[in-house]
Amino acid sequence: MPLWPEPNRPAVERAVTAHREAHGVDATHAGSAPATWELVGEHTDVYGGVVITGLASLRVGVAASPRHDDAVTVRVLQTTVTQDVVTAEDSTTYSKLAEQFAAMPAEVDESGLPHRPAAPTGGLAARLGGVVWMMINRQVLSRDTPGWDFTIVSDIPPHAGLGAGAACDAAVAIAMLSGHSDIDEAPLRTRVTEICTQAVTAFSALPVAHARHAASVRGSGQTVSVLNYADGSLTQAPHPLNRELCGFVIAVPGTEPRTIPARTDSMESALPELRARRSFLQAACRAFGTESLRALPDAESRVIDWLDAVHAVHGAENRPTLAAARAWLDFYAAETNRALQVASTLRSRSGAALFPLLSDSQAALHRDFHLDAADQLVDLARMRGAAAARAACGGLAAAAIAFVPGAKATNFAADLAADGLIVTPLSAGDPACAHQLGD
């Protein structure tokens, strides 16, 4: 299996060309956004934890033109490891999105108790159309905004834990703001981040990726973004990758080429469990009137006492056991502490101290949080010379991120590719941006 190919022409340029060929009109808006990779902490956001996210050089390019109705069409051209292109199409309307949003069940039942509503089932058109619809309803775009035809070119390997879906969200949102006077200002970009996450939560069958949205829209290619969900802050820390330390994403290839909307077998098994954990934490926050459990003193003991009381009064059906809840809370607290230590390590430039923290996080994903943490890929990477390796997106992707000494990088990549795995070098990327189109 060859290395994942570096594009010889920007994705957004190819999207503009493909849009003209498919729709017979020139695109009026264009944008692009980077792949993102999670260094540590990616499951702790709902707890109020800390997530550290980097940008990669591979990008998604979006070209768009307005329609004369309220339809949203999406045509995806996905690059494959053999440099072929897989195409998929999807569509929806603003009317359908409005109906779907209005029909969303409350997360609290008639008696005031939390319950877990069914997850949305929308594909990529619902997800990206939902971003535009949400921008309209959040008054970022005019209510006269028409429907759109979108053409997307993605050079990001799908289902390798590199946030291809989040890159699409960000690229569409930023493209829609092309020409806006505040497009590079932090307040507007913060709103865009929140809107993308809200749209995914409401309309997409695939999971929320707030940290990826935030890093993609507000991050920097020369640093990694440190998102602290206890206070909502986003700061930057020195990038861990340099000449002495290279990064690679190692992924198991699928039997068939896939595009961004598809769900994997690992997602099918992990998504319901991850949604249950997120729902439990949200219910606990509502019960104690707090934005995050990190802001709640003695959170673990108080939440367990609350859950015990709920069991006693309303039963344990469709609620976690006390043992499971305690294990989740232990993991969230420990992983948040590890992420804080990783940020401190990066800022103090104590490179060698990073590896034990990442190894501890990898072990905890499997042992304490009970997710498929790509253990075999991690073990293989370490056998082949990686200083450390960690699941790229625990439970949701058969992929791992390997950190390899620079002197071993070339042989490492060649050996893993020869093993039949998809190997993608991690190079620094730039945040989402709009692209000006010629007259």
Short mmCIF file of C-alpha atoms in Angstrom, two decimals:
data_model
loop_
_atom_site.label_atom_id
_atom_site.label_comp_id
_atom_site.label_asym_id
_atom_site.label_seq_id
_atom_site.Cartn_x
_atom_site.Cartn_y
_atom_site.Cartn_z
CA MET A 1 0.00 0.00 0.00
CA PRO A 2 1.54 3.37 -0.98
CA LEU A 3 1.72 6.41 1.25
CA TRP A 4 -1.31 8.67 1.15
CA PRO A 5 -0.66 11.00 -1.81
CA GLU A 6 0.14 14.68 -1.46
CA PRO A 7 -2.02 16.69 -3.90
CA ASN A 8 -0.28 18.41 -6.79
CA ARG A 9 -3.02 21.04 -7.02
CA PRO A 10 -5.01 22.66 -4.19
CA ALA A 11 -8.31 20.98 -3.39
CA VAL A 12 -10.24 24.24 -3.67
CA GLU A 13 -8.98 24.84 -7.22
CA ARG A 14 -10.10 21.38 -8.26
CA ALA A 15 -13.45 21.96 -6.54
CA VAL A 16 -14.00 25.16 -8.55
CA THR A 17 -13.20 23.35 -11.79
CA ALA A 18 -15.38 20.34 -10.94
CA HIS A 19 -18.25 22.64 -9.93
CA ARG A 20 -18.23 24.34 -13.31
CA GLU A 21 -18.18 21.00 -15.10
CA ALA A 22 -21.02 19.55 -13.01
CA HIS A 23 -23.36 22.55 -12.83
CA GLY A 24 -22.50 24.59 -15.90
CA VAL A 25 -21.99 27.77 -13.87
CA ASP A 26 -19.04 29.31 -12.12
CA ALA A 27 -18.85 29.05 -8.34
CA THR A 28 -19.55 32.29 -6.51
CA HIS A 29 -18.13 31.16 -3.15
CA ALA A 30 -15.18 28.96 -2.26
CA GLY A 31 -13.42 27.87 0.90
CA SER A 32 -11.08 25.26 2.28
CA ALA A 33 -10.30 23.76 5.67
CA PRO A 34 -7.61 21.44 7.04
CA ALA A 35 -7.55 17.95 8.42
CA THR A 36 -7.30 17.89 12.21
CA TRP A 37 -5.68 15.42 14.57
CA GLU A 38 -6.22 14.90 18.26
CA LEU A 39 -3.16 14.77 20.48
CA VAL A 40 -5.01 13.96 23.72
CA GLY A 41 -8.29 14.53 25.58
CA GLU A 42 -10.76 14.26 22.70
CA HIS A 43 -13.49 12.52 24.74
CA THR A 44 -13.49 14.98 27.65
CA ASP A 45 -15.16 18.05 26.16
CA VAL A 46 -18.62 17.32 27.59
CA TYR A 47 -17.05 16.82 31.04
CA GLY A 48 -15.42 20.24 30.83
CA GLY A 49 -12.02 18.75 30.09
CA VAL A 50 -9.08 19.79 27.96
CA VAL A 51 -8.59 18.77 24.32
CA ILE A 52 -5.38 19.37 22.36
CA THR A 53 -5.81 19.42 18.60
CA GLY A 54 -3.46 20.06 15.68
CA LEU A 55 -3.94 20.98 12.02
CA ALA A 56 -2.61 18.94 9.10
CA SER A 57 -1.72 20.02 5.57
CA LEU A 58 -4.32 17.90 3.74
CA ARG A 59 -7.47 19.89 3.03
CA VAL A 60 -11.05 19.88 1.88
CA GLY A 61 -11.98 22.38 -0.84
CA VAL A 62 -15.54 23.63 -1.36
CA ALA A 63 -17.03 25.50 -4.31
CA ALA A 64 -20.63 26.75 -4.23
CA SER A 65 -23.18 28.61 -6.31
CA PRO A 66 -26.70 29.76 -5.38
CA ARG A 67 -29.90 28.13 -6.60
CA HIS A 68 -33.37 29.51 -7.32
CA ASP A 69 -35.05 27.32 -4.70
CA ASP A 70 -34.33 26.14 -1.14
CA ALA A 71 -32.56 22.92 -2.14
CA VAL A 72 -29.04 22.04 -1.01
CA THR A 73 -27.11 19.61 -3.19
CA VAL A 74 -23.71 18.17 -2.33
CA ARG A 75 -21.34 16.41 -4.72
CA VAL A 76 -18.24 14.91 -3.11
CA LEU A 77 -15.06 13.96 -4.95
CA GLN A 78 -12.91 11.93 -2.56
CA THR A 79 -9.26 11.20 -3.32
CA THR A 80 -8.17 7.62 -2.61
CA VAL A 81 -4.79 6.18 -1.69
CA THR A 82 -4.31 5.12 -5.34
CA GLN A 83 -5.09 8.69 -6.48
CA ASP A 84 -8.42 7.64 -7.99
CA VAL A 85 -11.51 9.69 -7.21
CA VAL A 86 -14.70 8.32 -5.65
CA THR A 87 -17.83 10.40 -6.21
CA ALA A 88 -21.01 10.59 -4.12
CA GLU A 89 -24.06 12.86 -4.23
CA ASP A 90 -26.71 13.87 -1.70
CA SER A 91 -29.40 16.54 -1.38
CA THR A 92 -31.95 18.07 0.98
CA THR A 93 -33.95 21.29 1.36
CA TYR A 94 -34.20 24.03 3.98
CA SER A 95 -37.84 23.00 4.46
CA LYS A 96 -36.85 19.45 5.38
CA LEU A 97 -34.16 20.73 7.71
CA ALA A 98 -36.62 23.05 9.45
CA GLU A 99 -39.06 20.15 9.92
CA GLN A 100 -36.30 17.92 11.26
CA PHE A 101 -35.11 20.57 13.70
CA ALA A 102 -38.66 21.28 14.91
CA ALA A 103 -39.23 17.56 15.47
CA MET A 104 -36.14 17.13 17.64
CA PRO A 105 -37.30 15.64 20.96
CA ALA A 106 -36.45 17.37 24.19
CA GLU A 107 -33.74 15.85 26.35
CA VAL A 108 -36.06 16.08 29.35
CA ASP A 109 -39.34 14.12 29.48
CA GLU A 110 -42.74 15.30 30.72
CA SER A 111 -41.85 14.50 34.33
CA GLY A 112 -38.64 16.51 34.13
CA LEU A 113 -36.35 13.49 33.98
CA PRO A 114 -33.56 13.31 31.42
CA HIS A 115 -33.87 10.81 28.61
CA ARG A 116 -31.79 10.02 25.56
CA PRO A 117 -33.52 10.94 22.28
CA ALA A 118 -32.83 9.03 19.10
CA ALA A 119 -29.73 10.19 17.25
CA PRO A 120 -30.20 12.13 13.99
CA THR A 121 -29.82 10.13 10.80
CA GLY A 122 -28.88 12.79 8.25
CA GLY A 123 -26.17 12.36 5.65
CA LEU A 124 -23.72 14.92 4.33
CA ALA A 125 -26.34 17.15 2.64
CA ALA A 126 -28.29 17.40 5.91
CA ARG A 127 -25.06 18.11 7.77
CA LEU A 128 -23.75 20.81 5.42
CA GLY A 129 -27.17 22.19 4.55
CA GLY A 130 -27.73 22.28 8.30
CA VAL A 131 -24.63 24.45 8.71
CA VAL A 132 -26.03 27.00 6.24
CA TRP A 133 -29.55 26.75 7.72
CA MET A 134 -28.15 27.29 11.21
CA MET A 135 -26.11 30.29 10.02
CA ILE A 136 -29.31 31.80 8.63
CA ASN A 137 -31.25 31.18 11.82
CA ARG A 138 -28.40 32.47 13.98
CA GLN A 139 -28.47 35.66 11.85
CA VAL A 140 -24.96 35.22 10.50
CA LEU A 141 -26.43 34.94 6.99
CA SER A 142 -29.42 36.82 5.58
CA ARG A 143 -32.85 35.19 5.74
CA ASP A 144 -32.98 35.74 1.97
CA THR A 145 -30.12 33.27 1.49
CA PRO A 146 -31.15 30.82 -1.27
CA GLY A 147 -30.38 27.15 -1.62
CA TRP A 148 -26.91 26.13 -2.77
CA ASP A 149 -25.09 23.65 -4.97
CA PHE A 150 -21.88 22.50 -3.28
CA THR A 151 -18.95 20.68 -4.87
CA ILE A 152 -16.47 19.24 -2.40
CA VAL A 153 -13.01 17.87 -3.14
CA SER A 154 -11.41 16.07 -0.21
CA ASP A 155 -7.76 15.06 -0.01
CA ILE A 156 -8.25 13.88 3.61
CA PRO A 157 -8.38 10.09 4.04
CA PRO A 158 -11.88 9.27 5.30
CA HIS A 159 -12.23 7.35 8.57
CA ALA A 160 -8.58 7.78 9.52
CA GLY A 161 -9.35 10.00 12.50
CA LEU A 162 -8.39 13.16 10.60
CA GLY A 163 -11.71 15.00 10.82
CA ALA A 164 -12.77 15.00 7.17
CA GLY A 165 -16.37 15.75 8.13
CA ALA A 166 -15.41 18.62 10.42
CA ALA A 167 -13.24 20.05 7.64
CA CYS A 168 -16.26 20.03 5.32
CA ASP A 169 -18.35 21.84 7.95
CA ALA A 170 -15.70 24.51 8.44
CA ALA A 171 -14.99 24.97 4.73
CA VAL A 172 -18.69 25.45 3.92
CA ALA A 173 -19.25 27.90 6.78
CA ILE A 174 -16.19 30.00 5.92
CA ALA A 175 -17.02 29.91 2.19
CA MET A 176 -20.48 31.30 2.96
CA LEU A 177 -18.80 34.25 4.70
CA SER A 178 -16.56 35.08 1.75
CA GLY A 179 -16.22 38.85 1.57
CA HIS A 180 -17.44 39.42 5.14
CA SER A 181 -15.43 42.23 6.70
CA ASP A 182 -14.94 40.32 9.97
CA ILE A 183 -14.12 36.92 8.48
CA ASP A 184 -10.69 36.83 10.14
CA GLU A 185 -11.83 38.23 13.49
CA ALA A 186 -12.03 35.96 16.56
CA PRO A 187 -15.65 36.78 17.57
CA LEU A 188 -17.08 35.78 14.19
CA ARG A 189 -14.92 32.68 13.96
CA THR A 190 -16.01 31.66 17.45
CA ARG A 191 -19.65 31.94 16.36
CA VAL A 192 -18.89 29.86 13.26
CA THR A 193 -17.37 27.16 15.46
CA GLU A 194 -20.46 27.00 17.66
CA ILE A 195 -22.80 26.96 14.67
CA CYS A 196 -20.95 24.08 13.03
CA THR A 197 -21.18 22.03 16.21
CA GLN A 198 -24.87 22.83 16.66
CA ALA A 199 -25.62 21.82 13.08
CA VAL A 200 -23.80 18.51 13.42
CA THR A 201 -25.59 17.80 16.71
CA ALA A 202 -28.98 18.50 15.16
CA PHE A 203 -28.67 16.96 11.72
CA SER A 204 -25.77 14.53 11.33
CA ALA A 205 -25.68 10.81 12.00
CA LEU A 206 -21.95 11.15 12.64
CA PRO A 207 -20.65 12.47 15.96
CA VAL A 208 -20.04 16.03 17.11
CA ALA A 209 -16.49 17.28 16.73
CA HIS A 210 -16.41 20.62 18.53
CA ALA A 211 -12.65 20.57 19.19
CA ARG A 212 -12.00 19.85 15.53
CA HIS A 213 -14.31 22.69 14.48
CA ALA A 214 -12.61 25.07 16.89
CA ALA A 215 -9.09 24.14 15.81
CA SER A 216 -9.98 24.16 12.11
CA VAL A 217 -11.58 27.60 12.25
CA ARG A 218 -9.57 29.29 15.03
CA GLY A 219 -6.29 27.36 15.19
CA SER A 220 -2.80 27.88 13.83
CA GLY A 221 -0.61 25.63 11.75
CA GLN A 222 2.54 26.40 13.70
CA THR A 223 1.08 25.47 17.10
CA VAL A 224 -1.54 23.12 18.54
CA SER A 225 -4.83 24.37 19.99
CA VAL A 226 -5.52 23.78 23.68
CA LEU A 227 -9.27 23.94 24.32
CA ASN A 228 -10.32 24.14 27.94
CA TYR A 229 -14.04 23.37 28.14
CA ALA A 230 -14.31 24.41 31.79
CA ASP A 231 -13.88 28.07 30.89
CA GLY A 232 -14.31 28.00 27.09
CA SER A 233 -10.79 29.24 26.41
CA LEU A 234 -8.69 28.40 23.37
CA THR A 235 -4.95 28.93 23.70
CA GLN A 236 -1.95 27.74 21.74
CA ALA A 237 0.98 25.52 22.70
CA PRO A 238 4.21 24.77 20.80
CA HIS A 239 3.82 22.13 18.12
CA PRO A 240 5.21 18.71 19.14
CA LEU A 241 6.34 17.82 15.60
CA ASN A 242 9.61 19.14 14.19
CA ARG A 243 12.74 17.86 12.46
CA GLU A 244 13.55 15.62 15.38
CA LEU A 245 10.03 14.18 15.75
CA CYS A 246 7.73 13.26 12.86
CA GLY A 247 4.08 12.25 12.98
CA PHE A 248 2.17 9.69 10.92
CA VAL A 249 -1.42 8.51 10.85
CA ILE A 250 -1.67 4.76 10.32
CA ALA A 251 -5.04 3.49 9.15
CA VAL A 252 -6.55 0.18 8.13
CA PRO A 253 -7.84 0.41 4.55
CA GLY A 254 -11.49 -0.43 3.89
CA THR A 255 -12.54 -3.17 1.51
CA GLU A 256 -14.29 -0.54 -0.65
CA PRO A 257 -13.35 3.09 -1.30
CA ARG A 258 -15.39 5.35 0.97
CA THR A 259 -16.46 8.94 0.88
CA ILE A 260 -17.07 11.23 3.82
CA PRO A 261 -20.75 10.36 4.55
CA ALA A 262 -20.17 6.65 5.19
CA ARG A 263 -20.17 5.07 8.65
CA THR A 264 -17.71 2.35 9.60
CA ASP A 265 -18.29 -0.85 11.55
CA SER A 266 -16.35 0.58 14.50
CA MET A 267 -18.60 3.63 14.50
CA GLU A 268 -21.74 1.49 14.49
CA SER A 269 -20.67 -0.22 17.72
CA ALA A 270 -19.13 2.79 19.50
CA LEU A 271 -21.52 5.63 18.63
CA PRO A 272 -24.48 4.50 20.78
CA GLU A 273 -22.21 4.01 23.79
CA LEU A 274 -20.48 7.36 23.36
CA ARG A 275 -23.83 9.10 22.94
CA ALA A 276 -25.04 7.42 26.17
CA ARG A 277 -22.02 8.72 28.08
CA ARG A 278 -22.46 12.21 26.69
CA SER A 279 -26.17 12.16 27.54
CA PHE A 280 -25.40 11.05 31.10
CA LEU A 281 -22.95 13.90 31.66
CA GLN A 282 -25.35 16.45 30.19
CA ALA A 283 -28.11 15.17 32.50
CA ALA A 284 -25.79 15.43 35.50
CA CYS A 285 -24.86 19.01 34.59
CA ARG A 286 -28.53 19.94 34.35
CA ALA A 287 -29.26 18.27 37.68
CA PHE A 288 -26.60 20.38 39.42
CA GLY A 289 -27.14 23.55 37.41
CA THR A 290 -23.57 23.70 36.14
CA GLU A 291 -22.01 24.15 32.71
CA SER A 292 -19.47 21.39 33.34
CA LEU A 293 -18.73 18.83 36.02
CA ARG A 294 -15.23 20.25 36.41
CA ALA A 295 -16.89 23.32 37.94
CA LEU A 296 -18.70 21.17 40.50
CA PRO A 297 -16.84 20.54 43.80
CA ASP A 298 -16.60 16.85 44.73
CA ALA A 299 -18.18 16.08 41.37
CA GLU A 300 -17.69 12.31 41.33
CA SER A 301 -19.20 11.54 44.72
CA ARG A 302 -22.08 13.99 44.24
CA VAL A 303 -22.94 12.70 40.77
CA ILE A 304 -22.84 9.09 41.93
CA ASP A 305 -25.12 9.94 44.88
CA TRP A 306 -27.51 11.68 42.47
CA LEU A 307 -27.52 8.70 40.09
CA ASP A 308 -28.13 6.33 42.99
CA ALA A 309 -31.15 8.41 44.01
CA VAL A 310 -32.47 8.40 40.43
CA HIS A 311 -32.15 4.60 40.36
CA ALA A 312 -34.01 4.31 43.65
CA VAL A 313 -36.91 6.51 42.56
CA HIS A 314 -37.20 5.89 38.82
CA GLY A 315 -35.31 2.65 38.22
CA ALA A 316 -32.05 1.89 36.45
CA GLU A 317 -33.48 1.13 32.99
CA ASN A 318 -31.71 3.08 30.22
CA ARG A 319 -29.36 4.59 32.80
CA PRO A 320 -25.75 3.64 33.54
CA THR A 321 -24.90 1.46 36.49
CA LEU A 322 -23.11 3.12 39.38
CA ALA A 323 -19.94 1.19 38.55
CA ALA A 324 -20.01 2.28 34.89
CA ALA A 325 -20.68 5.90 35.79
CA ARG A 326 -17.86 5.89 38.34
CA ALA A 327 -15.46 4.45 35.74
CA TRP A 328 -16.43 7.12 33.20
CA LEU A 329 -15.95 9.94 35.68
CA ASP A 330 -12.58 8.54 36.76
CA PHE A 331 -11.46 8.45 33.14
CA TYR A 332 -12.65 11.97 32.38
CA ALA A 333 -10.85 13.39 35.41
CA ALA A 334 -7.62 11.47 34.73
CA GLU A 335 -7.62 12.25 31.00
CA THR A 336 -8.21 15.94 31.69
CA ASN A 337 -5.24 15.93 34.07
CA ARG A 338 -3.11 14.21 31.42
CA ALA A 339 -4.12 16.81 28.83
CA LEU A 340 -3.14 19.62 31.21
CA GLN A 341 0.22 17.93 31.75
CA VAL A 342 0.70 17.53 27.99
CA ALA A 343 0.03 21.25 27.49
CA SER A 344 2.52 22.10 30.24
CA THR A 345 5.08 19.72 28.74
CA LEU A 346 4.74 21.31 25.29
CA ARG A 347 5.07 24.80 26.70
CA SER A 348 8.15 23.90 28.68
CA ARG A 349 9.53 22.09 25.61
CA SER A 350 10.21 18.93 27.63
CA GLY A 351 9.85 16.64 24.64
CA ALA A 352 10.70 13.31 26.23
CA ALA A 353 8.11 13.82 29.00
CA LEU A 354 5.35 13.81 26.35
CA PHE A 355 5.63 10.13 25.48
CA PRO A 356 4.71 8.55 28.86
CA LEU A 357 1.62 10.79 29.04
CA LEU A 358 0.46 9.69 25.60
CA SER A 359 1.11 6.05 26.47
CA ASP A 360 -0.91 6.41 29.69
CA SER A 361 -3.77 7.97 27.73
CA GLN A 362 -3.68 5.16 25.19
CA ALA A 363 -3.83 2.51 27.93
CA ALA A 364 -6.70 4.29 29.69
CA LEU A 365 -8.81 4.51 26.51
CA HIS A 366 -8.96 0.73 26.39
CA ARG A 367 -8.65 -0.23 30.04
CA ASP A 368 -10.78 2.44 31.74
CA PHE A 369 -12.99 3.91 29.04
CA HIS A 370 -13.60 0.57 27.29
CA LEU A 371 -13.15 1.76 23.72
CA ASP A 372 -11.46 0.08 20.80
CA ALA A 373 -8.25 2.10 21.00
CA ALA A 374 -6.54 0.68 17.88
CA ASP A 375 -4.25 -1.30 20.19
CA GLN A 376 -2.81 -3.53 17.47
CA LEU A 377 -1.86 -0.56 15.32
CA VAL A 378 -0.32 1.17 18.32
CA ASP A 379 1.70 -1.93 19.22
CA LEU A 380 2.85 -2.34 15.62
CA ALA A 381 3.93 1.30 15.41
CA ARG A 382 6.01 0.97 18.55
CA MET A 383 7.58 -2.25 17.31
CA ARG A 384 8.58 -0.43 14.11
CA GLY A 385 10.33 2.38 15.98
CA ALA A 386 7.71 4.91 17.12
CA ALA A 387 8.59 6.72 20.34
CA ALA A 388 4.89 6.78 21.21
CA ALA A 389 1.57 6.03 19.52
CA ARG A 390 -2.05 6.66 20.39
CA ALA A 391 -5.45 5.95 18.85
CA ALA A 392 -6.32 8.65 16.32
CA CYS A 393 -9.94 8.68 17.42
CA GLY A 394 -10.62 6.00 20.03
CA GLY A 395 -13.67 3.90 19.23
CA LEU A 396 -14.49 5.68 15.97
CA ALA A 397 -11.59 4.93 13.62
CA ALA A 398 -9.27 2.00 12.98
CA ALA A 399 -6.32 4.36 13.00
CA ALA A 400 -3.45 5.49 15.20
CA ILE A 401 -1.08 8.45 15.36
CA ALA A 402 2.59 7.51 15.64
CA PHE A 403 5.33 9.85 16.83
CA VAL A 404 8.61 8.79 15.24
CA PRO A 405 12.17 10.08 15.66
CA GLY A 406 13.16 11.96 12.53
CA ALA A 407 16.07 9.63 11.77
CA LYS A 408 13.68 6.66 11.58
CA ALA A 409 10.79 8.37 9.82
CA THR A 410 11.48 7.32 6.20
CA ASN A 411 11.98 3.64 7.02
CA PHE A 412 9.04 3.65 9.44
CA ALA A 413 6.63 4.95 6.79
CA ALA A 414 7.92 2.56 4.15
CA ASP A 415 7.65 -0.46 6.46
CA LEU A 416 4.08 0.31 7.55
CA ALA A 417 2.99 0.95 3.97
CA ALA A 418 4.56 -2.38 2.98
CA ASP A 419 2.42 -3.99 5.69
CA GLY A 420 -0.66 -2.94 3.72
CA LEU A 421 -1.64 0.00 5.91
CA ILE A 422 -2.48 3.52 4.78
CA VAL A 423 0.25 5.83 6.07
CA THR A 424 -0.32 9.58 6.06
CA PRO A 425 2.49 11.94 7.09
CA LEU A 426 1.40 14.74 9.42
CA SER A 427 2.58 18.11 8.14
CA ALA A 428 1.48 21.42 9.63
CA GLY A 429 -1.63 22.96 8.05
CA ASP A 430 -3.39 26.30 8.01
CA PRO A 431 -6.84 27.16 9.38
CA ALA A 432 -10.02 27.37 7.32
CA CYS A 433 -10.14 30.26 4.86
CA ALA A 434 -12.31 31.69 2.11
CA HIS A 435 -10.88 31.95 -1.40
CA GLN A 436 -11.47 34.88 -3.69
CA LEU A 437 -12.67 33.87 -7.14
CA GLY A 438 -11.71 35.61 -10.35
CA ASP A 439 -14.09 37.84 -12.24
#
